[in-house]
mmCIF file of C-alpha atoms in Angstrom:
data_model
loop_
_atom_site.group_PDB
_atom_site.id
_atom_site.type_symbol
_atom_site.label_atom_id
_atom_site.label_comp_id
_atom_site.label_asym_id
_atom_site.label_seq_id
_atom_site.Cartn_x
_atom_site.Cartn_y
_atom_site.Cartn_z
ATOM 1 C CA LYS A 86 -27.036 19.343 77.420
ATOM 2 C CA SER A 87 -28.855 19.366 74.073
ATOM 3 C CA LYS A 88 -28.128 19.830 70.371
ATOM 4 C CA ILE A 89 -30.127 22.157 68.218
ATOM 5 C CA PRO A 90 -30.074 20.924 64.611
ATOM 6 C CA TYR A 91 -30.269 23.376 61.746
ATOM 7 C CA ASP A 92 -29.449 23.453 58.054
ATOM 8 C CA ILE A 93 -29.313 26.958 56.701
ATOM 9 C CA GLU A 94 -27.441 28.875 54.075
ATOM 10 C CA LEU A 95 -25.185 31.360 55.860
ATOM 11 C CA PRO A 96 -25.069 34.687 54.046
ATOM 12 C CA TYR A 97 -21.938 35.904 55.801
ATOM 13 C CA ASP A 98 -18.437 34.593 56.322
ATOM 14 C CA THR A 99 -18.874 34.874 60.081
ATOM 15 C CA LEU A 100 -21.928 34.555 62.327
ATOM 16 C CA LYS A 101 -22.323 35.567 65.952
ATOM 17 C CA SER A 102 -24.243 32.985 67.954
ATOM 18 C CA SER A 103 -25.483 33.638 71.488
ATOM 19 C CA LEU A 104 -26.907 31.274 74.100
ATOM 20 C CA LYS A 105 -28.757 32.701 77.110
ATOM 21 C CA VAL A 106 -29.735 30.359 79.965
ATOM 22 C CA THR A 107 -32.228 31.244 82.734
ATOM 23 C CA ASP A 108 -32.903 29.002 85.749
ATOM 24 C CA ALA A 109 -36.068 28.603 87.756
ATOM 25 C CA ILE A 110 -35.347 31.507 90.142
ATOM 26 C CA GLY A 111 -34.389 33.855 87.309
ATOM 27 C CA CYS A 112 -30.617 33.537 87.352
ATOM 28 C CA THR A 113 -29.191 33.979 83.880
ATOM 29 C CA SER A 114 -26.010 33.276 81.968
ATOM 30 C CA GLU A 115 -25.146 34.093 78.383
ATOM 31 C CA LEU A 116 -22.422 32.755 76.037
ATOM 32 C CA THR A 117 -21.607 34.327 72.708
ATOM 33 C CA GLN A 118 -19.372 32.718 70.059
ATOM 34 C CA MET A 119 -18.392 33.745 66.559
ATOM 35 C CA MET A 120 -18.845 30.936 63.987
ATOM 36 C CA THR A 121 -17.002 30.996 60.702
ATOM 37 C CA ASN A 122 -18.896 30.034 57.561
ATOM 38 C CA TYR A 123 -16.686 28.471 54.881
ATOM 39 C CA THR A 124 -17.231 26.620 51.617
ATOM 40 C CA LEU A 125 -15.254 23.492 50.737
ATOM 41 C CA THR A 126 -13.373 23.729 47.448
ATOM 42 C CA SER A 127 -11.412 21.215 45.425
ATOM 43 C CA ILE A 128 -10.084 21.779 41.912
ATOM 44 C CA VAL A 129 -10.586 18.725 39.698
ATOM 45 C CA SER A 130 -8.380 18.129 36.662
ATOM 46 C CA VAL A 131 -8.191 15.412 34.005
ATOM 47 C CA ASP A 132 -5.086 14.352 32.093
ATOM 48 C CA PRO A 133 -5.292 14.343 29.150
ATOM 49 C CA ASN A 134 -7.862 17.116 29.239
ATOM 50 C CA LEU A 135 -10.266 15.416 26.833
ATOM 51 C CA PHE A 136 -14.008 15.078 27.096
ATOM 52 C CA TYR A 137 -14.454 13.441 23.671
ATOM 53 C CA LEU A 138 -12.236 10.379 23.615
ATOM 54 C CA CYS A 139 -11.733 6.804 22.470
ATOM 55 C CA SER A 140 -12.549 3.671 24.413
ATOM 56 C CA GLY A 141 -9.654 2.249 26.379
ATOM 57 C CA ASN A 142 -7.740 5.531 26.584
ATOM 58 C CA PRO A 143 -6.441 5.982 30.163
ATOM 59 C CA LEU A 144 -7.404 9.117 32.059
ATOM 60 C CA THR A 145 -5.869 10.424 35.282
ATOM 61 C CA PHE A 146 -8.333 12.214 37.583
ATOM 62 C CA SER A 147 -6.885 14.508 40.254
ATOM 63 C CA ALA A 148 -8.450 16.699 42.937
ATOM 64 C CA THR A 149 -6.785 19.266 45.204
ATOM 65 C CA ASP A 150 -7.025 19.093 48.994
ATOM 66 C CA PHE A 151 -8.692 21.662 51.291
ATOM 67 C CA THR A 152 -6.552 22.698 54.258
ATOM 68 C CA ASP A 153 -7.809 26.189 55.097
ATOM 69 C CA GLN A 154 -9.301 24.996 58.383
ATOM 70 C CA GLY A 155 -6.414 22.711 59.227
ATOM 71 C CA SER A 156 -8.280 19.695 57.955
ATOM 72 C CA HIS A 157 -8.235 17.566 54.809
ATOM 73 C CA LEU A 158 -10.636 15.944 52.337
ATOM 74 C CA VAL A 159 -11.642 12.426 51.518
ATOM 75 C CA TYR A 160 -12.604 11.564 47.912
ATOM 76 C CA ASN A 161 -15.077 9.169 46.341
ATOM 77 C CA TRP A 162 -15.213 8.849 42.552
ATOM 78 C CA ASN A 163 -18.136 7.417 40.601
ATOM 79 C CA PHE A 164 -17.271 6.943 36.906
ATOM 80 C CA GLY A 165 -20.799 6.283 35.688
ATOM 81 C CA ASP A 166 -19.923 2.888 34.198
ATOM 82 C CA GLY A 167 -20.315 0.791 37.324
ATOM 83 C CA ASN A 168 -16.799 1.514 38.580
ATOM 84 C CA SER A 169 -15.644 3.688 41.483
ATOM 85 C CA ALA A 170 -12.448 4.655 43.248
ATOM 86 C CA THR A 171 -11.125 6.595 46.236
ATOM 87 C CA GLY A 172 -8.198 8.944 46.603
ATOM 88 C CA ASP A 173 -7.125 12.327 45.364
ATOM 89 C CA SER A 174 -5.531 10.904 42.168
ATOM 90 C CA VAL A 175 -6.934 7.915 40.314
ATOM 91 C CA GLN A 176 -6.768 6.403 36.824
ATOM 92 C CA HIS A 177 -9.663 5.090 34.789
ATOM 93 C CA SER A 178 -10.464 3.957 31.243
ATOM 94 C CA PHE A 179 -13.886 3.744 29.613
ATOM 95 C CA LEU A 180 -13.936 0.428 27.795
ATOM 96 C CA SER A 181 -16.938 0.924 25.508
ATOM 97 C CA ALA A 182 -18.701 3.671 23.623
ATOM 98 C CA GLY A 183 -21.193 5.845 25.473
ATOM 99 C CA THR A 184 -21.742 9.024 27.467
ATOM 100 C CA TYR A 185 -20.519 8.852 31.060
ATOM 101 C CA THR A 186 -21.143 11.244 33.966
ATOM 102 C CA VAL A 187 -18.225 11.190 36.389
ATOM 103 C CA THR A 188 -19.033 12.430 39.885
ATOM 104 C CA LEU A 189 -16.503 13.240 42.572
ATOM 105 C CA HIS A 190 -17.906 13.597 46.056
ATOM 106 C CA TYR A 191 -15.406 15.105 48.437
ATOM 107 C CA ALA A 192 -15.952 15.732 52.140
ATOM 108 C CA GLU A 193 -14.012 17.276 54.979
ATOM 109 C CA TYR A 194 -12.677 14.753 57.420
ATOM 110 C CA GLY A 195 -14.298 15.243 60.806
ATOM 111 C CA SER A 196 -17.101 17.643 59.937
ATOM 112 C CA TRP A 197 -18.048 15.629 56.845
ATOM 113 C CA CYS A 198 -19.162 18.757 55.102
ATOM 114 C CA GLY A 199 -19.116 17.810 51.476
ATOM 115 C CA ALA A 200 -19.600 18.855 47.837
ATOM 116 C CA ASP A 201 -19.729 17.280 44.381
ATOM 117 C CA SER A 202 -17.872 17.910 41.125
ATOM 118 C CA ILE A 203 -19.393 16.544 37.915
ATOM 119 C CA ARG A 204 -17.825 16.017 34.509
ATOM 120 C CA VAL A 205 -19.377 14.426 31.387
ATOM 121 C CA PHE A 206 -17.300 12.303 28.963
ATOM 122 C CA HIS A 207 -18.274 11.152 25.454
ATOM 123 C CA VAL A 208 -16.597 7.950 24.291
ATOM 124 C CA GLN A 209 -16.357 6.293 20.858
ATOM 125 C CA ASN A 210 -15.004 2.848 20.051
ATOM 126 C CA TYR A 211 -12.035 2.507 17.739
ATOM 127 C CA PRO A 212 -12.836 1.530 14.156
ATOM 128 C CA VAL A 213 -11.287 -1.649 12.761
ATOM 129 C CA ALA A 214 -9.625 -0.740 9.456
ATOM 130 C CA GLY A 215 -9.700 -3.187 6.566
ATOM 131 C CA PHE A 216 -9.770 -3.376 2.793
ATOM 132 C CA LEU A 217 -9.947 -6.048 0.106
ATOM 133 C CA THR A 218 -8.883 -6.346 -3.529
ATOM 134 C CA GLY A 219 -9.184 -9.079 -6.099
ATOM 135 C CA VAL A 220 -5.401 -9.570 -6.125
ATOM 136 C CA ASP A 221 -4.591 -9.813 -2.409
ATOM 137 C CA THR A 222 -3.398 -13.419 -2.795
ATOM 138 C CA VAL A 223 -1.256 -12.743 -5.885
ATOM 139 C CA ASN A 224 2.433 -12.416 -5.051
ATOM 140 C CA THR A 225 3.467 -10.571 -8.203
ATOM 141 C CA LEU A 226 1.385 -8.388 -10.492
ATOM 142 C CA CYS A 227 2.087 -7.057 -13.974
ATOM 143 C CA ALA A 228 2.623 -3.328 -14.394
ATOM 144 C CA PRO A 229 0.833 -1.158 -15.163
ATOM 145 C CA GLN A 230 -1.857 -2.630 -12.907
ATOM 146 C CA GLN A 231 -5.171 -1.076 -11.955
ATOM 147 C CA ILE A 232 -6.397 -2.253 -8.549
ATOM 148 C CA ASN A 233 -9.897 -1.775 -7.166
ATOM 149 C CA PHE A 234 -9.941 -1.363 -3.372
ATOM 150 C CA GLU A 235 -13.033 -2.085 -1.256
ATOM 151 C CA ASP A 236 -13.185 -0.491 2.188
ATOM 152 C CA THR A 237 -14.340 -3.166 4.677
ATOM 153 C CA SER A 238 -13.711 -1.155 7.863
ATOM 154 C CA THR A 239 -16.137 -1.597 10.757
ATOM 155 C CA VAL A 240 -17.143 0.213 13.932
ATOM 156 C CA ASN A 241 -18.975 -1.767 16.616
ATOM 157 C CA GLY A 242 -19.216 -4.619 14.125
ATOM 158 C CA ILE A 243 -20.981 -2.688 11.366
ATOM 159 C CA LYS A 244 -19.763 -0.947 8.229
ATOM 160 C CA ALA A 245 -17.816 2.119 9.226
ATOM 161 C CA GLN A 246 -18.279 4.486 6.294
ATOM 162 C CA ALA A 247 -21.038 6.476 7.990
ATOM 163 C CA PHE A 248 -18.925 7.031 11.110
ATOM 164 C CA THR A 249 -15.396 7.440 9.798
ATOM 165 C CA TYR A 250 -13.158 9.398 7.463
ATOM 166 C CA THR A 251 -10.880 7.371 5.174
ATOM 167 C CA GLN A 252 -7.400 8.293 3.950
ATOM 168 C CA TRP A 253 -5.419 6.248 1.413
ATOM 169 C CA ASP A 254 -1.637 6.296 0.978
ATOM 170 C CA PHE A 255 -0.772 4.257 -2.118
ATOM 171 C CA GLY A 256 2.946 4.163 -1.329
ATOM 172 C CA ASN A 257 3.968 5.985 -4.493
ATOM 173 C CA GLY A 258 3.537 9.571 -3.354
ATOM 174 C CA GLN A 259 -0.143 9.636 -4.285
ATOM 175 C CA PHE A 260 -3.040 9.898 -1.843
ATOM 176 C CA SER A 261 -6.817 9.789 -1.755
ATOM 177 C CA SER A 262 -9.480 10.505 0.858
ATOM 178 C CA GLY A 263 -13.211 10.400 1.344
ATOM 179 C CA ASP A 264 -15.908 8.038 2.568
ATOM 180 C CA ASN A 265 -16.541 5.940 -0.552
ATOM 181 C CA ASP A 266 -16.794 2.155 -0.311
ATOM 182 C CA PHE A 267 -14.547 1.742 -3.373
ATOM 183 C CA THR A 268 -11.480 3.453 -4.782
ATOM 184 C CA THR A 269 -9.275 2.644 -7.775
ATOM 185 C CA HIS A 270 -5.583 3.258 -8.374
ATOM 186 C CA THR A 271 -3.080 2.322 -11.089
ATOM 187 C CA PHE A 272 0.460 1.233 -10.187
ATOM 188 C CA GLU A 273 3.589 1.194 -12.325
ATOM 189 C CA ARG A 274 6.637 -1.063 -11.832
ATOM 190 C CA GLY A 275 7.736 -1.263 -8.184
ATOM 191 C CA THR A 276 6.808 -2.505 -4.704
ATOM 192 C CA TYR A 277 4.215 -0.482 -2.805
ATOM 193 C CA LEU A 278 3.016 -0.543 0.810
ATOM 194 C CA VAL A 279 -0.594 0.635 0.629
ATOM 195 C CA ARG A 280 -2.006 2.120 3.840
ATOM 196 C CA MET A 281 -5.636 2.894 4.579
ATOM 197 C CA ARG A 282 -6.357 4.939 7.745
ATOM 198 C CA VAL A 283 -9.886 5.308 9.084
ATOM 199 C CA SER A 284 -10.685 7.785 11.855
ATOM 200 C CA SER A 285 -13.801 8.805 13.781
ATOM 201 C CA SER A 286 -15.018 12.292 14.627
ATOM 202 C CA TYR A 287 -13.231 11.968 17.990
ATOM 203 C CA GLY A 288 -9.941 11.014 16.323
ATOM 204 C CA CYS A 289 -10.180 7.291 17.094
ATOM 205 C CA ALA A 290 -8.183 5.730 14.262
ATOM 206 C CA ASP A 291 -6.909 2.439 12.899
ATOM 207 C CA THR A 292 -4.732 1.585 9.880
ATOM 208 C CA ALA A 293 -4.705 -1.405 7.513
ATOM 209 C CA TYR A 294 -1.709 -2.347 5.352
ATOM 210 C CA HIS A 295 -0.940 -4.496 2.309
ATOM 211 C CA THR A 296 2.121 -4.732 0.068
ATOM 212 C CA TYR A 297 1.801 -5.106 -3.708
ATOM 213 C CA LYS A 298 4.690 -5.963 -6.058
ATOM 214 C CA MET A 299 4.459 -4.885 -9.707
ATOM 215 C CA ILE A 300 6.902 -6.099 -12.341
ATOM 216 C CA ALA A 301 7.304 -5.376 -16.037
ATOM 217 C CA PRO A 302 9.985 -7.635 -17.562
ATOM 218 C CA ASP A 303 11.868 -5.789 -20.256
ATOM 219 C CA GLY A 304 15.167 -5.812 -22.102
ATOM 220 C CA LYS A 305 16.863 -5.480 -25.464
ATOM 221 C CA PHE A 306 18.638 -7.871 -27.773
ATOM 222 C CA THR A 307 20.895 -7.663 -30.790
ATOM 223 C CA ILE A 308 21.819 -10.017 -33.616
ATOM 224 C CA ASP A 309 25.009 -9.851 -35.643
ATOM 225 C CA ASP A 310 23.242 -10.466 -38.982
ATOM 226 C CA ASN A 311 19.718 -10.806 -40.258
ATOM 227 C CA ASP A 312 20.386 -11.571 -43.927
ATOM 228 C CA LEU A 313 21.702 -15.115 -44.182
ATOM 229 C CA CYS A 314 22.431 -17.891 -46.539
ATOM 230 C CA LYS A 315 20.969 -21.232 -45.609
ATOM 231 C CA GLY A 316 23.242 -22.851 -43.025
ATOM 232 C CA ASP A 317 24.663 -19.571 -41.696
ATOM 233 C CA SER A 318 24.621 -18.798 -37.949
ATOM 234 C CA VAL A 319 23.340 -15.765 -36.070
ATOM 235 C CA LYS A 320 24.573 -14.616 -32.643
ATOM 236 C CA PHE A 321 21.847 -13.480 -30.223
ATOM 237 C CA THR A 322 22.737 -11.180 -27.290
ATOM 238 C CA LEU A 323 20.381 -10.040 -24.507
ATOM 239 C CA TYR A 324 21.173 -6.866 -22.490
ATOM 240 C CA ASP A 325 19.661 -4.075 -20.336
ATOM 241 C CA THR A 326 17.180 -6.367 -18.607
ATOM 242 C CA ILE A 327 14.685 -5.262 -15.936
ATOM 243 C CA ASP A 328 12.583 -7.680 -13.851
ATOM 244 C CA VAL A 329 13.716 -10.563 -16.072
ATOM 245 C CA VAL A 330 14.217 -13.880 -14.273
ATOM 246 C CA ASN A 331 13.752 -16.281 -17.190
ATOM 247 C CA TYR A 332 13.844 -15.783 -20.931
ATOM 248 C CA LEU A 333 13.299 -17.898 -24.026
ATOM 249 C CA TRP A 334 14.770 -17.574 -27.514
ATOM 250 C CA ASP A 335 12.295 -18.732 -30.181
ATOM 251 C CA PHE A 336 14.353 -18.880 -33.365
ATOM 252 C CA GLY A 337 11.390 -19.156 -35.711
ATOM 253 C CA ASP A 338 12.513 -22.495 -37.142
ATOM 254 C CA GLY A 339 10.731 -24.751 -34.643
ATOM 255 C CA THR A 340 13.557 -24.679 -32.073
ATOM 256 C CA ASP A 341 14.114 -22.626 -28.914
ATOM 257 C CA THR A 342 16.575 -22.205 -26.047
ATOM 258 C CA LEU A 343 15.941 -21.172 -22.428
ATOM 259 C CA ASN A 344 18.118 -18.817 -20.339
ATOM 260 C CA VAL A 345 21.263 -18.838 -22.500
ATOM 261 C CA ASN A 346 22.803 -15.547 -23.534
ATOM 262 C CA ASN A 347 25.333 -14.721 -26.262
ATOM 263 C CA LEU A 348 24.478 -17.858 -28.203
ATOM 264 C CA SER A 349 24.831 -18.673 -31.901
ATOM 265 C CA HIS A 350 22.130 -20.442 -33.846
ATOM 266 C CA ALA A 351 22.455 -21.990 -37.313
ATOM 267 C CA TYR A 352 19.513 -21.728 -39.711
ATOM 268 C CA THR A 353 19.390 -24.922 -41.752
ATOM 269 C CA PHE A 354 15.876 -24.592 -43.120
ATOM 270 C CA LEU A 355 14.509 -22.521 -45.948
ATOM 271 C CA PRO A 356 11.239 -20.722 -45.102
ATOM 272 C CA PRO A 357 8.774 -20.592 -48.022
ATOM 273 C CA SER A 358 8.568 -16.823 -47.790
ATOM 274 C CA GLY A 359 12.328 -16.421 -47.559
ATOM 275 C CA SER A 360 12.163 -15.061 -43.993
ATOM 276 C CA THR A 361 11.211 -16.057 -40.476
ATOM 277 C CA VAL A 362 10.620 -14.230 -37.188
ATOM 278 C CA ALA A 363 12.944 -14.762 -34.212
ATOM 279 C CA LYS A 364 11.492 -13.864 -30.809
ATOM 280 C CA LEU A 365 12.777 -13.129 -27.334
ATOM 281 C CA ILE A 366 10.205 -13.788 -24.577
ATOM 282 C CA MET A 367 11.060 -12.494 -21.077
ATOM 283 C CA TYR A 368 9.273 -13.572 -17.867
ATOM 284 C CA GLY A 369 9.149 -13.037 -14.135
ATOM 285 C CA GLU A 370 10.121 -15.720 -11.625
ATOM 286 C CA GLN A 371 7.011 -17.861 -12.078
ATOM 287 C CA GLY A 372 6.616 -17.206 -15.797
ATOM 288 C CA GLU A 373 4.347 -14.221 -15.163
ATOM 289 C CA CYS A 374 4.123 -10.985 -17.107
ATOM 290 C CA PRO A 375 5.643 -12.174 -20.426
ATOM 291 C CA ARG A 376 7.189 -9.509 -22.651
ATOM 292 C CA SER A 377 8.035 -10.368 -26.268
ATOM 293 C CA LEU A 378 10.434 -8.767 -28.744
ATOM 294 C CA ASP A 379 11.009 -10.003 -32.296
ATOM 295 C CA THR A 380 13.088 -9.428 -35.382
ATOM 296 C CA ILE A 381 12.942 -10.681 -38.972
ATOM 297 C CA ILE A 382 15.605 -13.094 -40.215
ATOM 298 C CA TYR A 383 16.038 -13.394 -44.019
ATOM 299 C CA ILE A 384 17.325 -16.747 -45.185
ATOM 300 C CA ARG A 385 18.585 -17.068 -48.781
ATOM 301 C CA TYR A 386 19.170 -20.268 -50.729
ATOM 302 C CA ILE A 387 21.150 -20.441 -53.953
ATOM 303 C CA GLU A 388 22.258 -23.391 -56.105
ATOM 304 C CA ALA A 389 24.221 -22.929 -59.366
ATOM 305 C CA ALA A 390 23.037 -25.011 -62.340
ATOM 306 C CA PHE A 391 23.022 -24.724 -66.132
ATOM 307 C CA THR A 392 22.689 -26.760 -69.338
ATOM 308 C CA VAL A 393 24.425 -26.496 -72.729
ATOM 309 C CA ASN A 394 22.290 -26.840 -75.838
ATOM 310 C CA ASN A 395 19.343 -27.785 -73.645
ATOM 311 C CA GLY A 396 21.344 -30.765 -72.365
ATOM 312 C CA ASN A 397 21.201 -32.546 -75.697
ATOM 313 C CA ASP A 398 24.910 -32.519 -76.583
ATOM 314 C CA THR A 399 28.025 -31.356 -74.763
ATOM 315 C CA ALA A 400 30.348 -32.165 -77.671
ATOM 316 C CA VAL A 401 30.731 -29.199 -79.969
ATOM 317 C CA CYS A 402 32.670 -28.334 -83.088
ATOM 318 C CA PHE A 403 35.398 -25.770 -83.060
ATOM 319 C CA GLY A 404 33.889 -22.346 -83.624
ATOM 320 C CA GLN A 405 30.371 -23.535 -82.978
ATOM 321 C CA THR A 406 28.088 -21.286 -80.894
ATOM 322 C CA ASP A 407 26.485 -23.011 -77.943
ATOM 323 C CA THR A 408 23.403 -21.965 -75.972
ATOM 324 C CA ILE A 409 23.885 -21.988 -72.251
ATOM 325 C CA THR A 410 20.756 -21.993 -70.081
ATOM 326 C CA ASN A 411 21.089 -20.733 -66.464
ATOM 327 C CA LEU A 412 19.097 -23.062 -64.167
ATOM 328 C CA SER A 413 20.394 -21.677 -60.835
ATOM 329 C CA LEU A 414 17.937 -21.901 -57.966
ATOM 330 C CA SER A 415 17.430 -18.466 -56.429
ATOM 331 C CA SER A 416 14.811 -15.865 -57.060
ATOM 332 C CA LEU A 417 17.081 -13.246 -55.516
ATOM 333 C CA ALA A 418 20.293 -14.028 -57.391
ATOM 334 C CA ASN A 419 21.592 -10.848 -59.031
ATOM 335 C CA ALA A 420 25.252 -11.601 -59.703
ATOM 336 C CA PHE A 421 26.722 -14.242 -62.028
ATOM 337 C CA ILE A 422 30.303 -15.139 -62.982
ATOM 338 C CA TRP A 423 30.863 -17.547 -65.856
ATOM 339 C CA ASP A 424 34.209 -19.253 -66.425
ATOM 340 C CA PHE A 425 34.220 -21.027 -69.796
ATOM 341 C CA GLY A 426 37.460 -22.880 -69.133
ATOM 342 C CA ASP A 427 39.233 -21.712 -72.288
ATOM 343 C CA GLY A 428 40.864 -18.588 -71.019
ATOM 344 C CA THR A 429 38.257 -16.285 -72.487
ATOM 345 C CA PRO A 430 37.050 -13.426 -70.287
ATOM 346 C CA PHE A 431 34.547 -14.186 -67.596
ATOM 347 C CA SER A 432 30.927 -13.355 -68.331
ATOM 348 C CA ASN A 433 28.516 -11.660 -65.874
ATOM 349 C CA THR A 434 25.306 -12.152 -67.867
ATOM 350 C CA ALA A 435 22.584 -14.420 -66.565
ATOM 351 C CA SER A 436 22.558 -16.740 -69.666
ATOM 352 C CA PRO A 437 25.569 -16.122 -71.941
ATOM 353 C CA VAL A 438 26.169 -17.327 -75.468
ATOM 354 C CA PHE A 439 29.485 -19.223 -75.877
#
């Protein structure tokens, strides 16, 4: 018995092979057999069907069996990153960026006829999203507030701008995009969750977040009178407040009151100009973002005084005319009523003759 080795490409599906044997005295025998030529096939699939992907993403590799000849296949996977596996369905993840050639060698059990299937995968690492501002450590900001954002995202430990696309969501219905290192946005009153998403050309993405709170303390106040005589009181009332935690009344006379509403204040001083300015100052919780409103308070002072005959003599003869000098203290006095004590009609002149 002997084996005749050969390795040829068979051009036909079937091949007739004949063996003729002749002995030493010329006796012969011949055997003819038909041999079938077949090609192993296995359909390889990948789920998800991606060839440009992100590091760490799991892939499921599957290969179909070959049973046309009543046999089956064995499978050996080489993932091109130092890892391998066996079986008709395996999972694998590429853990770092690179280009990987995945080779499946499958062979028929018994005959060990085999073939290869090759796929190439391109892998990018995920970017690490990040941004900084000069107010990241400030709990409460004053509106309107302009914030400058610096993109600090990285890929493989280096600045990511050259490898990524950046999208900003400022949390107020406004958006921005591009690959600039810096972007600026102005915020009004409110609380905003700012999101920055960076993504690579393969769709590998990461998002950074930060919340910013903007306040703008505001309100209104009324007074029941602003034209007073010295010693009169004014009632102060605060209403329609927004973002106001603390407030201070500065009455303009050197005194103030904190966090008291609907209060009355008596003005017992006389300002040299005849008026002073009362202020309402409203703050946030920590005294931030002060907002001031003011109003003018007029304070009048009047003191009645007069002399008769220049103060030289108050005794007069019947029928004598006396000179009365009005010495009242008020630059704004414009009404006078004189009662002479003898039943004669009152006088409304500034300095009457009696």
